[in-house]
XYZ file of C-alpha atoms in Angstrom:
560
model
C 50.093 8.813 52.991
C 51.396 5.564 55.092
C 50.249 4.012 58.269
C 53.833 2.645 58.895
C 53.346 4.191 62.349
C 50.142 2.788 63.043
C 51.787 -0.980 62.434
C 54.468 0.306 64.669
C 51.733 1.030 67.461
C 50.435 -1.969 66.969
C 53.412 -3.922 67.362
C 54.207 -2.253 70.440
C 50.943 -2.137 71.887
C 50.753 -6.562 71.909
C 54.522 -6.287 73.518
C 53.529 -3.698 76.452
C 51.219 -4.365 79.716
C 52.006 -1.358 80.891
C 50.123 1.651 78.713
C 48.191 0.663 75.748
C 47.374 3.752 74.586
C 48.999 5.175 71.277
C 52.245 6.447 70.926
C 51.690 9.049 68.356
C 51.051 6.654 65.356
C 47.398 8.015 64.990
C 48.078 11.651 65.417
C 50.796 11.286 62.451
C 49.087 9.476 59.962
C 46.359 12.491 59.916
C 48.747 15.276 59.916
C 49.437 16.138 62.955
C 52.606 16.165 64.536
C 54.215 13.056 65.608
C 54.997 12.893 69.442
C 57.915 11.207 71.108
C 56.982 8.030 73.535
C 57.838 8.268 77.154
C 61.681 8.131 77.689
C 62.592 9.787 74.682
C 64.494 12.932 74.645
C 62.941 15.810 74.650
C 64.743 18.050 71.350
C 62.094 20.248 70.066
C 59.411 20.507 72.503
C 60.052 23.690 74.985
C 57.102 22.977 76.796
C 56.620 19.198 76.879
C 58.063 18.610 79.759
C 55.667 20.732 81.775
C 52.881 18.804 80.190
C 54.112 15.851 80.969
C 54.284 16.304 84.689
C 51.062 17.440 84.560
C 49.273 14.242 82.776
C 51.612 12.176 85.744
C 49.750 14.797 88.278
C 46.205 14.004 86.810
C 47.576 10.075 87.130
C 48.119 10.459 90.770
C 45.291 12.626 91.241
C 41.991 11.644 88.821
C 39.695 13.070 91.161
C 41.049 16.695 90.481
C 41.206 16.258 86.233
C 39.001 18.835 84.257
C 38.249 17.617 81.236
C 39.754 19.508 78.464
C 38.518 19.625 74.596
C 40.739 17.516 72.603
C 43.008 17.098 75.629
C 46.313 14.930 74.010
C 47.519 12.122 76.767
C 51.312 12.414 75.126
C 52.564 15.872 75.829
C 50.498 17.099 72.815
C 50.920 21.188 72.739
C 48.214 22.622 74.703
C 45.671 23.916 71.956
C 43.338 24.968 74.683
C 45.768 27.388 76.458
C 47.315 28.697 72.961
C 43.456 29.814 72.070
C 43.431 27.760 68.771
C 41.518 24.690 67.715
C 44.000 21.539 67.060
C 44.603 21.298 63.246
C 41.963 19.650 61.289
C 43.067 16.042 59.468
C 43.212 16.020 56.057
C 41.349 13.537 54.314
C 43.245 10.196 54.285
C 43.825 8.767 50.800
C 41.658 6.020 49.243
C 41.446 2.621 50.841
C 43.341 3.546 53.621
C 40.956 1.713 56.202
C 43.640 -1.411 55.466
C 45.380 -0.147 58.163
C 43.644 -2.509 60.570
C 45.186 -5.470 58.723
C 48.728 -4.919 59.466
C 50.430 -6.982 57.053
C 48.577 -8.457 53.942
C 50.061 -11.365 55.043
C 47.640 -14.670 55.140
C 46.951 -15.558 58.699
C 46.241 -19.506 59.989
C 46.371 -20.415 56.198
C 46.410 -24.050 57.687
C 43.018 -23.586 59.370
C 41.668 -22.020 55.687
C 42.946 -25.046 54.292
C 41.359 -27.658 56.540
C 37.674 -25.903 56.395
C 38.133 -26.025 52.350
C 38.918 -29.527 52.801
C 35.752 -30.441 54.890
C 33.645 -28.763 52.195
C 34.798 -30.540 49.399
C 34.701 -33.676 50.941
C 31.284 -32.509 52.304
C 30.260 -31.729 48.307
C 31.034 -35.551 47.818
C 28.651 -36.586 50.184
C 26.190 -33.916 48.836
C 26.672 -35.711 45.320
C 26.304 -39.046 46.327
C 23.608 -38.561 49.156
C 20.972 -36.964 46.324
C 21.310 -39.243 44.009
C 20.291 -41.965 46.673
C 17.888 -40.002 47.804
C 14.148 -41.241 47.227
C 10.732 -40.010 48.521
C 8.019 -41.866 49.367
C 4.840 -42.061 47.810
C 2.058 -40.359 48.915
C -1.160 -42.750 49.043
C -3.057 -41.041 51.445
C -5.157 -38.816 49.312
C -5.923 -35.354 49.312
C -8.053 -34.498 52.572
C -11.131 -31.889 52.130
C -9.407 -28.488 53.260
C -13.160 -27.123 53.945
C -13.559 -30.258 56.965
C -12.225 -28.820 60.222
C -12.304 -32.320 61.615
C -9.388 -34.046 59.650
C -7.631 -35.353 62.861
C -3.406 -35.298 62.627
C -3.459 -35.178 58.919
C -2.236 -32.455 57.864
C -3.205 -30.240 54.399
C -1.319 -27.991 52.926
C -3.556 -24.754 52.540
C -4.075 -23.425 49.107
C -1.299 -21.042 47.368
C -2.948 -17.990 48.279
C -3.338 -18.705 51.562
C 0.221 -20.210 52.131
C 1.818 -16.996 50.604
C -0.514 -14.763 53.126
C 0.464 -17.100 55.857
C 4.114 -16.175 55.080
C 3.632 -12.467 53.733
C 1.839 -11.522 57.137
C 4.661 -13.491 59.530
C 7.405 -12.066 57.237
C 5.892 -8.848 57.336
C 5.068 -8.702 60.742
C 8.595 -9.541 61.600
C 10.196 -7.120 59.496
C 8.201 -3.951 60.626
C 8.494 -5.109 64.611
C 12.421 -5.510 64.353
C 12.537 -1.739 62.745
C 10.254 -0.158 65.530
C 12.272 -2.264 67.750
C 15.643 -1.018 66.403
C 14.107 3.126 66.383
C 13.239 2.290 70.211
C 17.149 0.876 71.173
C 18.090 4.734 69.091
C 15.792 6.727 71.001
C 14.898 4.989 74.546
C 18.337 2.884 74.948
C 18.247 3.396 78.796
C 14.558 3.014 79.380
C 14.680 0.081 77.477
C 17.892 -1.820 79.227
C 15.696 -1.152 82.295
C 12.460 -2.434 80.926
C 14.063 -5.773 79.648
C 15.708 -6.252 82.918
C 12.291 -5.827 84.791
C 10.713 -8.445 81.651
C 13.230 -10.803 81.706
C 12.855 -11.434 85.975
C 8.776 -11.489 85.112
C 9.622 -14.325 82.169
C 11.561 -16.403 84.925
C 8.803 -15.737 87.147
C 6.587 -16.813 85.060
C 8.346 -19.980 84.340
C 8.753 -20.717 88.078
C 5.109 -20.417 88.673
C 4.292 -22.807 85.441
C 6.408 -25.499 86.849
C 5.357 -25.159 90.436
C 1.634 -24.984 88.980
C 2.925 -28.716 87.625
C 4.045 -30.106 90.002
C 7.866 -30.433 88.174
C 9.138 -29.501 91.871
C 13.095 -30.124 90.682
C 12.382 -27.680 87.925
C 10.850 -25.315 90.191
C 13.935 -25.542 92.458
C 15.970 -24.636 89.344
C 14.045 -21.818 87.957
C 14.143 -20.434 91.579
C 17.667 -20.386 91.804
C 18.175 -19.003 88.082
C 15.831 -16.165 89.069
C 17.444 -15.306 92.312
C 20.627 -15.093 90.792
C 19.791 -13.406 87.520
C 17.270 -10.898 89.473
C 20.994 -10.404 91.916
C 23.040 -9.554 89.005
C 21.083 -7.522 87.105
C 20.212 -5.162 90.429
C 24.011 -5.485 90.932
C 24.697 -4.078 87.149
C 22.289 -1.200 87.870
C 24.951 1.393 87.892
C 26.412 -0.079 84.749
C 23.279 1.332 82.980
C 24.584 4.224 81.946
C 27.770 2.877 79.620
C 25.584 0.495 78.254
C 23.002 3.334 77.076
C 25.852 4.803 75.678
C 27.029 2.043 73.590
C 23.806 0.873 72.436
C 22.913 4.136 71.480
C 26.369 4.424 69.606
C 26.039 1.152 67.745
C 22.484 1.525 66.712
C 23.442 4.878 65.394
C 26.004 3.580 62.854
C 24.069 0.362 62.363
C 21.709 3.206 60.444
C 24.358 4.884 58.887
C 25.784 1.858 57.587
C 22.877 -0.407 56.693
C 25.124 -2.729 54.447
C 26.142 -4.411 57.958
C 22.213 -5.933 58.133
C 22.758 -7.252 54.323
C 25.647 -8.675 55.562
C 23.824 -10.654 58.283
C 21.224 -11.232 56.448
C 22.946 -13.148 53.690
C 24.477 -14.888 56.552
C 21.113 -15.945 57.557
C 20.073 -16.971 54.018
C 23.719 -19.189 53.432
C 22.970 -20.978 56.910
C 19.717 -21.654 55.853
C 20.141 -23.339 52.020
C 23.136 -25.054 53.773
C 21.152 -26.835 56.370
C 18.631 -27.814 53.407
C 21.323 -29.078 51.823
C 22.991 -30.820 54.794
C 19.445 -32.149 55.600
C 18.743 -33.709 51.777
C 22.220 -35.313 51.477
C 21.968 -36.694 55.353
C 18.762 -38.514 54.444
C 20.228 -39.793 51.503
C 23.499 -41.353 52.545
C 21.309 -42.726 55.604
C 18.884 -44.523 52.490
C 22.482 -45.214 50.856
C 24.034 -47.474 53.514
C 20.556 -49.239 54.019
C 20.355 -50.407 50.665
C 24.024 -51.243 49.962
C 23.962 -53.127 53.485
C 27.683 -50.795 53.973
C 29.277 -51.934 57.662
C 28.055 -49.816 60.829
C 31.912 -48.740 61.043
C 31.564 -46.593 57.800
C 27.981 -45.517 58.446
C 29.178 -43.899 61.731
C 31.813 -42.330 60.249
C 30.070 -40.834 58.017
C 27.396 -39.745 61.213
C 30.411 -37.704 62.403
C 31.730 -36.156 59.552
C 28.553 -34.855 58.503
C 27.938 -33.000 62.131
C 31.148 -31.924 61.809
C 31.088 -30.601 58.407
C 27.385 -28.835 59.465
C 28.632 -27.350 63.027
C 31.975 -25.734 60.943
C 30.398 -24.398 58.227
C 27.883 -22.796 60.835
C 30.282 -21.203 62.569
C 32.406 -20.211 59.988
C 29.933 -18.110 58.188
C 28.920 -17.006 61.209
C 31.798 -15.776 62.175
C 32.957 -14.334 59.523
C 30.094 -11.685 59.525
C 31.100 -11.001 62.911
C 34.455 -10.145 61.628
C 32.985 -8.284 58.863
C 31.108 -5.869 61.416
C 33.275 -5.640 63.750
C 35.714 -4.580 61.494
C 33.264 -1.845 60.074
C 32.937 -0.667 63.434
C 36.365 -0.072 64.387
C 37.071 1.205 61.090
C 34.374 3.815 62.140
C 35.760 4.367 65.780
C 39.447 5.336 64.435
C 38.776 6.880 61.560
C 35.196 8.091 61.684
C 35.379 11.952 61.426
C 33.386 14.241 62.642
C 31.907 17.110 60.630
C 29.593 15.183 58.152
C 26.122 15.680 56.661
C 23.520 16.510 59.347
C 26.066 15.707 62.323
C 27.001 12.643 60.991
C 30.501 11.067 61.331
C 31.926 9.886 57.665
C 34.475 7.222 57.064
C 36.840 8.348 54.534
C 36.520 5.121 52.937
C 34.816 3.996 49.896
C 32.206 1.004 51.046
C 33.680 0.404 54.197
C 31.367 -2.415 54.836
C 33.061 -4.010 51.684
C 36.533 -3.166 52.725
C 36.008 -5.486 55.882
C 34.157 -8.636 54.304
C 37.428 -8.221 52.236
C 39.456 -9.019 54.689
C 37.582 -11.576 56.809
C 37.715 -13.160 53.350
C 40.844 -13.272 53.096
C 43.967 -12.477 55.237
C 41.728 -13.057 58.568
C 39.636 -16.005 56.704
C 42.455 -18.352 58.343
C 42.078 -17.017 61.814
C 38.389 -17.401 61.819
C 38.447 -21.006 60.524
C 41.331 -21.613 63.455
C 38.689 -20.298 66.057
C 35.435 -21.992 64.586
C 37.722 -25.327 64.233
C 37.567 -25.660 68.160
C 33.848 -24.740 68.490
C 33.185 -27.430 65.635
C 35.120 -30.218 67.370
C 33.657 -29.343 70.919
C 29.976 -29.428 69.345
C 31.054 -32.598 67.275
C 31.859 -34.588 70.526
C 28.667 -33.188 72.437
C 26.498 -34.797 69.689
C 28.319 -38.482 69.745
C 27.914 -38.126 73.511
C 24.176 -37.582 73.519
C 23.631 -40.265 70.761
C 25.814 -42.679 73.361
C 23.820 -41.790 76.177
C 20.523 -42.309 74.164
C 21.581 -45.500 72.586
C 22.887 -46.615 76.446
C 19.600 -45.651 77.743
C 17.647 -47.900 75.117
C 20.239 -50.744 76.145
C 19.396 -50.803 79.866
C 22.660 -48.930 80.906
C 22.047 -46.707 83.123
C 25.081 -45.708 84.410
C 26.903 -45.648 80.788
C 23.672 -42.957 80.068
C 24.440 -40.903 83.395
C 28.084 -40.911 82.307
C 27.878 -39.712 78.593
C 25.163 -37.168 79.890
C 27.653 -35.736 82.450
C 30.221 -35.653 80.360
C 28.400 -33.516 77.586
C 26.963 -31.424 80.205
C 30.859 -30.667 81.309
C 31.782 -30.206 78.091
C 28.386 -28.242 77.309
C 30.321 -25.758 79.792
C 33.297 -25.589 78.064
C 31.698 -24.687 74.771
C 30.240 -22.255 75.871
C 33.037 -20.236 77.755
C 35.386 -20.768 74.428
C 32.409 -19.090 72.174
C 32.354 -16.364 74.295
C 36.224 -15.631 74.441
C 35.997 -16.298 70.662
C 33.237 -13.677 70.454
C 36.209 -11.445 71.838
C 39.193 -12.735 70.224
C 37.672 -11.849 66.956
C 37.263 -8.073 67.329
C 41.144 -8.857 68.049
C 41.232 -10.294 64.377
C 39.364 -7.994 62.752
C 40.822 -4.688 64.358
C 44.118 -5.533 64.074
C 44.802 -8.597 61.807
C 45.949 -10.986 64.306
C 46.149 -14.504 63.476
C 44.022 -16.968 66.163
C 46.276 -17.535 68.953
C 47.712 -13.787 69.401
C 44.488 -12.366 69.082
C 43.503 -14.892 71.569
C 46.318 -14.114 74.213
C 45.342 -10.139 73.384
C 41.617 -11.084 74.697
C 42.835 -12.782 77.976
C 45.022 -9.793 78.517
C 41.928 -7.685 78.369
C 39.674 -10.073 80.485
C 42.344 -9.752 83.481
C 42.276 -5.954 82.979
C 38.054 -5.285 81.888
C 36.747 -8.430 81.651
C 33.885 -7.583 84.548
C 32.868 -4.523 82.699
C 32.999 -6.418 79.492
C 30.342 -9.199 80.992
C 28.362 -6.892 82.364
C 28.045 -4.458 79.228
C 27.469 -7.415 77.007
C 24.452 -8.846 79.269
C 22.859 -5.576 79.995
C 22.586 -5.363 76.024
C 22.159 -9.026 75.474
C 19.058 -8.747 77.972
C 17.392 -6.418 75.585
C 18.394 -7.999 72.319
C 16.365 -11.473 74.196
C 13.958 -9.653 75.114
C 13.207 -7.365 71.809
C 13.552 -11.751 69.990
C 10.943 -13.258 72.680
C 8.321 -9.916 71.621
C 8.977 -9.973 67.890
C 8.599 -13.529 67.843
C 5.355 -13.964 70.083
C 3.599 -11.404 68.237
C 4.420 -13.239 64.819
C 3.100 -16.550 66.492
C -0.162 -14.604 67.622
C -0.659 -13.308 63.880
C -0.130 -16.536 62.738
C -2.758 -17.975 64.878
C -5.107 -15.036 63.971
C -4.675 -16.184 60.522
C -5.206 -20.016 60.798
C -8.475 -18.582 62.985
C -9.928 -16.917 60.707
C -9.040 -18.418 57.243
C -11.717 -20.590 55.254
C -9.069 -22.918 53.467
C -7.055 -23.834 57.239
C -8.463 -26.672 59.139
C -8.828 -25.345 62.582
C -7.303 -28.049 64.756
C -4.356 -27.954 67.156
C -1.688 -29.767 64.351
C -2.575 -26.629 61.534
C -2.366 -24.345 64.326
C 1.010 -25.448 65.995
C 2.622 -25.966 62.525
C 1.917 -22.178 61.332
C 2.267 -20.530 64.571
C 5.861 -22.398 65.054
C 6.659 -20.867 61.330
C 5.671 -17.589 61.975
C 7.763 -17.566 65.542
C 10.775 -19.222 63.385
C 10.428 -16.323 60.559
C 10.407 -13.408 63.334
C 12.767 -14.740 65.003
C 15.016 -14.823 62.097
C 14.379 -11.893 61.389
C 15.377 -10.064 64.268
C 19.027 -12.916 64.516
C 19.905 -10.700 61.988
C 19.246 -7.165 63.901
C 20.222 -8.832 67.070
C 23.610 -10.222 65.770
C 25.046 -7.172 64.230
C 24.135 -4.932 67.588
C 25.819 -7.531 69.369
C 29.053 -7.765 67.282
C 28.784 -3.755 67.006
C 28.806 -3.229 70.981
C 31.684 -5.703 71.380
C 33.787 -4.304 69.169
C 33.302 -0.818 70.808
C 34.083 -1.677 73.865
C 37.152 -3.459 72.711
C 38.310 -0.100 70.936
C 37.311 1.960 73.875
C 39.264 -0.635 76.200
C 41.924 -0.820 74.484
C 42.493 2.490 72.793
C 40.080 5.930 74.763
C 42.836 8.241 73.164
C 41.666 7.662 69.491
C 37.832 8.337 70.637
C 38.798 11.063 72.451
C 40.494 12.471 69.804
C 38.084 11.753 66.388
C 35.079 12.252 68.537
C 36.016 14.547 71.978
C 31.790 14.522 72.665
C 31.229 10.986 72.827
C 34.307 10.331 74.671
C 33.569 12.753 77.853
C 30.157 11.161 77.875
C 31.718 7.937 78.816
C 34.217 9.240 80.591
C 31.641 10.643 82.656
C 29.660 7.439 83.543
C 32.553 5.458 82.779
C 35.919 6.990 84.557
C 38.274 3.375 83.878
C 38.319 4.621 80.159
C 40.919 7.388 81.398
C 43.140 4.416 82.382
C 43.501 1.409 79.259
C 46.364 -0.178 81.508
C 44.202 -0.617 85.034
């Protein structure tokens, strides 16, 4: 079976402003009969014509549609009117979820180049930073864990206890992120309005705290945040409904596919061991240059490269799992076929999840090094900036300190806006195997023509993803202190206490980055599919589609 028409669509599609929805290439590659675009001559179709006038009529007129079953949008025969259900798809043949990658051409291969660069030059400062390194001695003694009265010092609890510590915030964090993810299946739209309700209280809260203070400029600030956060979430109120929908949706196949958690969990676990890492070798090229009296010249090179090297590799494995998700889902939104065990809809592709990481691996591996290169160098220049103002502000300077600190504030500002569009621009990459700076053009295109309901959907389900992180992670913190309470072997003093709790509030809330991440790339790249492409919903899953059609009528129209 071949997708050749599907990489025809989706060469036309990046050409056209006018109509991005498909030409026929999806109908054909499942069997069904390929339809001529608009313009083309009309040979073998007696009644196509008719049709067509009639989806130009519903164009004109929206407000008089009637949503049909399985309704085509390219003068597909009429199933409806000929009393017969539209012919089922055959299965499609093995791995043929590559269609999203267009070519298996390598994309940015530069980019891959320069991030495999940084790590190996990164590996020779791992080398040469541990062997420098060298701990200290430790001559203070061991301190009585039984005396509750041991001051700053801190002791290190007993095996047993340590491993409880960590079992009980681990565990804690674990079962609170499941009941939290059952809750965004069941209650999505209850829930959107609860965190919107929780997250004005928080900034409440926070307003009170600093009034209560006497921080009056912080009050001021908290004021303002609250005013306009409490405006645009009461403005977004109608927008409940898609969201619902979507979150709902992702959660779903989130379950379904649990192999998308794995992946962001070994995400998780690589960030972590690499910041160890990073961390070890830091300290010991910092204990190298002090005893080999190097230049400050060198030194501060070597200050910049390793931020560098620690912001990439951040975002590139970060990015790459949103890749790898995103591409599950999409593989799942234009493939996914109804009919499955218990209701489900089945991908007719072996490890799907797998299929994806493949190519984020690989032929989009370039393109997501290309994007993460900017964030890198942004986040780079922020850090120098707030070590100049520091060091400026030590020296006396106080207008070199208010200029650095301006200046990473602006560029603070920038970072963030290019995240976001990355965020974006690689569902672009991982739907269709664009390299960078298409994929990038492709994402402004769509922020002219959705980007408000694309902000909008994102915070209404980013509000409850924060909110679901600031309850897991409070509740670990309170177990934590339960713990240290009531545990023989814990000194019970404020430094044993604000050590554990902070590590139980760290663990939760790593567990639930995980959870949190995967929703999050999973309800982007819906709504890139659905804003993009409504005709291949509408056609693999007619039910889902008229439910956001219904709360959601712009999805009839990709090109408004």
């Amino acid at each position: 079976m071949s997708y050749g028409k599907v990489d025809d669509y989706s060469n036309s599609a990046q050409n056209s402003t006018q109509n991005l929805m498909p030409q026929g290439g999806y109908q054909q590659q499942y069997g069904a009969p390929a339809y001529p675009p608009q313009g083309h001559p009309q040979h073998q179709y007696g009644q196509q014509q008719q049709q067509y006038n009639q989806y130009n009529q519903y164009q004109q007129n929206p407000q008089q549609y009637q949503p049909q079953p399985y309704a085509a949008p390219y003068n597909a025969p009429n199933y409806q009117q000929q009393n017969y259900p539209p012919p089922q798809a055959p299965p499609p043949q093995q791995g043929s979820g590559e269609k999203f990658a267009k070519t298996s051409k390598y994309k940015d291969l530069w980019a891959a180049i320069v991030f495999l660069l940084t790590m190996a030059a990164f590996a020779v400062c791992v080398v040469r930073g541990l062997t420098s390194l060298k701990f200290a001695k430790n001559n203070t003694g061991v301190t009585n864990p039984e005396n509750n009265n041991a001051g700053n010092e801190f002791v290190v609890p007993p095996p047993a206890d340590l491993g409880g510590i960590l079992a009980a915030s681990v565990g804690t964090g674990f079962v609170l992120s499941v009941l939290y993810f059952v809750a965004m299946q069941k209650f999505a739209g209850k829930l959107i309005k609860v965190s919107m309700v929780l997250n004005v209280l928080v900034l409440a809260a926070l307003a009170a705290y600093y009034a209560y203070q006497r921080q009056f400029a912080a009050t001021i600030i908290m004021v303002l945040i609250l005013g306009i956060t409490a405006f645009f979430l009461w403005s977004c109120r109608s927008r409940i409904p898609l969201a619902k929908i979507v979150l709902k949706t992702v959660t779903k196949v989130t379950g379904q596919y649990p192999a998308t958690l794995f992946a962001g969990f070994m995400a998780l676990v690589l960030i972590a061991i690499f910041n160890a890492l990073w961390l070890a070798s830091f300290a010991g090229m910092m204990q190298y240059f002090e005893t080999n009296n190097s230049g400050n010249g060198l030194r501060y090179l070597t200050i910049v490269f390793m931020l560098f090297a620690l912001y990439y590799a951040s975002q590139v494995i970060s990015n790459v799992v949103h890749v790898t998700v995103s591409g599950l889902f999409a593989t799942y939104y234009f493939m996914g076929q109804p009919g499955g065990p218990q209701g489900k809809v089945t991908i007719p592709i072996k490890n799907p999840t797998a299929a994806s990481a493949k190519r984020a691996l690989t032929t989009s591996f370039g393109s997501i090094c290309f994007g993460s290169l900017v964030i890198a160098i942004l986040q780079t220049i922020r850090a120098m900036l707030r070590m100049a103002s520091q060091e400026a502000a030590q020296d006396g300077n106080v207008v070199g300190a208010l200029c650095a600190a301006c200046a990473g504030c602006c560029l603070g500002i920038i970072e963030g806006l290019i995240e976001y569009f990355n965020k974006w621009a690689f569902v672009q990459v991982a739907v269709y195997g664009k390299d960078y700076i298409t994929a990038a053009k492709d994402t402004w295109r769509l922020c002219k023509t959705r980007g408000i309901d694309a902000i909008i959907n994102d915070q209404l389900i980013g509000t409850v993803l924060g909110i679901g992180g600031l309850v897991v992670s409070f509740i670990c913190g309170f177990v934590a202190f339960l713990y240290v309470r009531f545990s023989d072997n814990i000194p019970n003093n404020a430094l044993h206490y604000a050590v554990f709790i902070i590590l139980a509030v760290f663990l939760g809330a790593s567990e639930f980055f995980v959870l949190s991440n995967v929703i999050d790339s999973g309800a982007t790249a819906t709504f890139v599919c659905l804003a993009e492409d409504p005709a291949a919903l509408q056609r693999t899953k007619p039910e889902l589609y008229e439910a956001i059609r219904a709360v959601y009528p712009q999805v009839a129209y990709p090109g408004v």
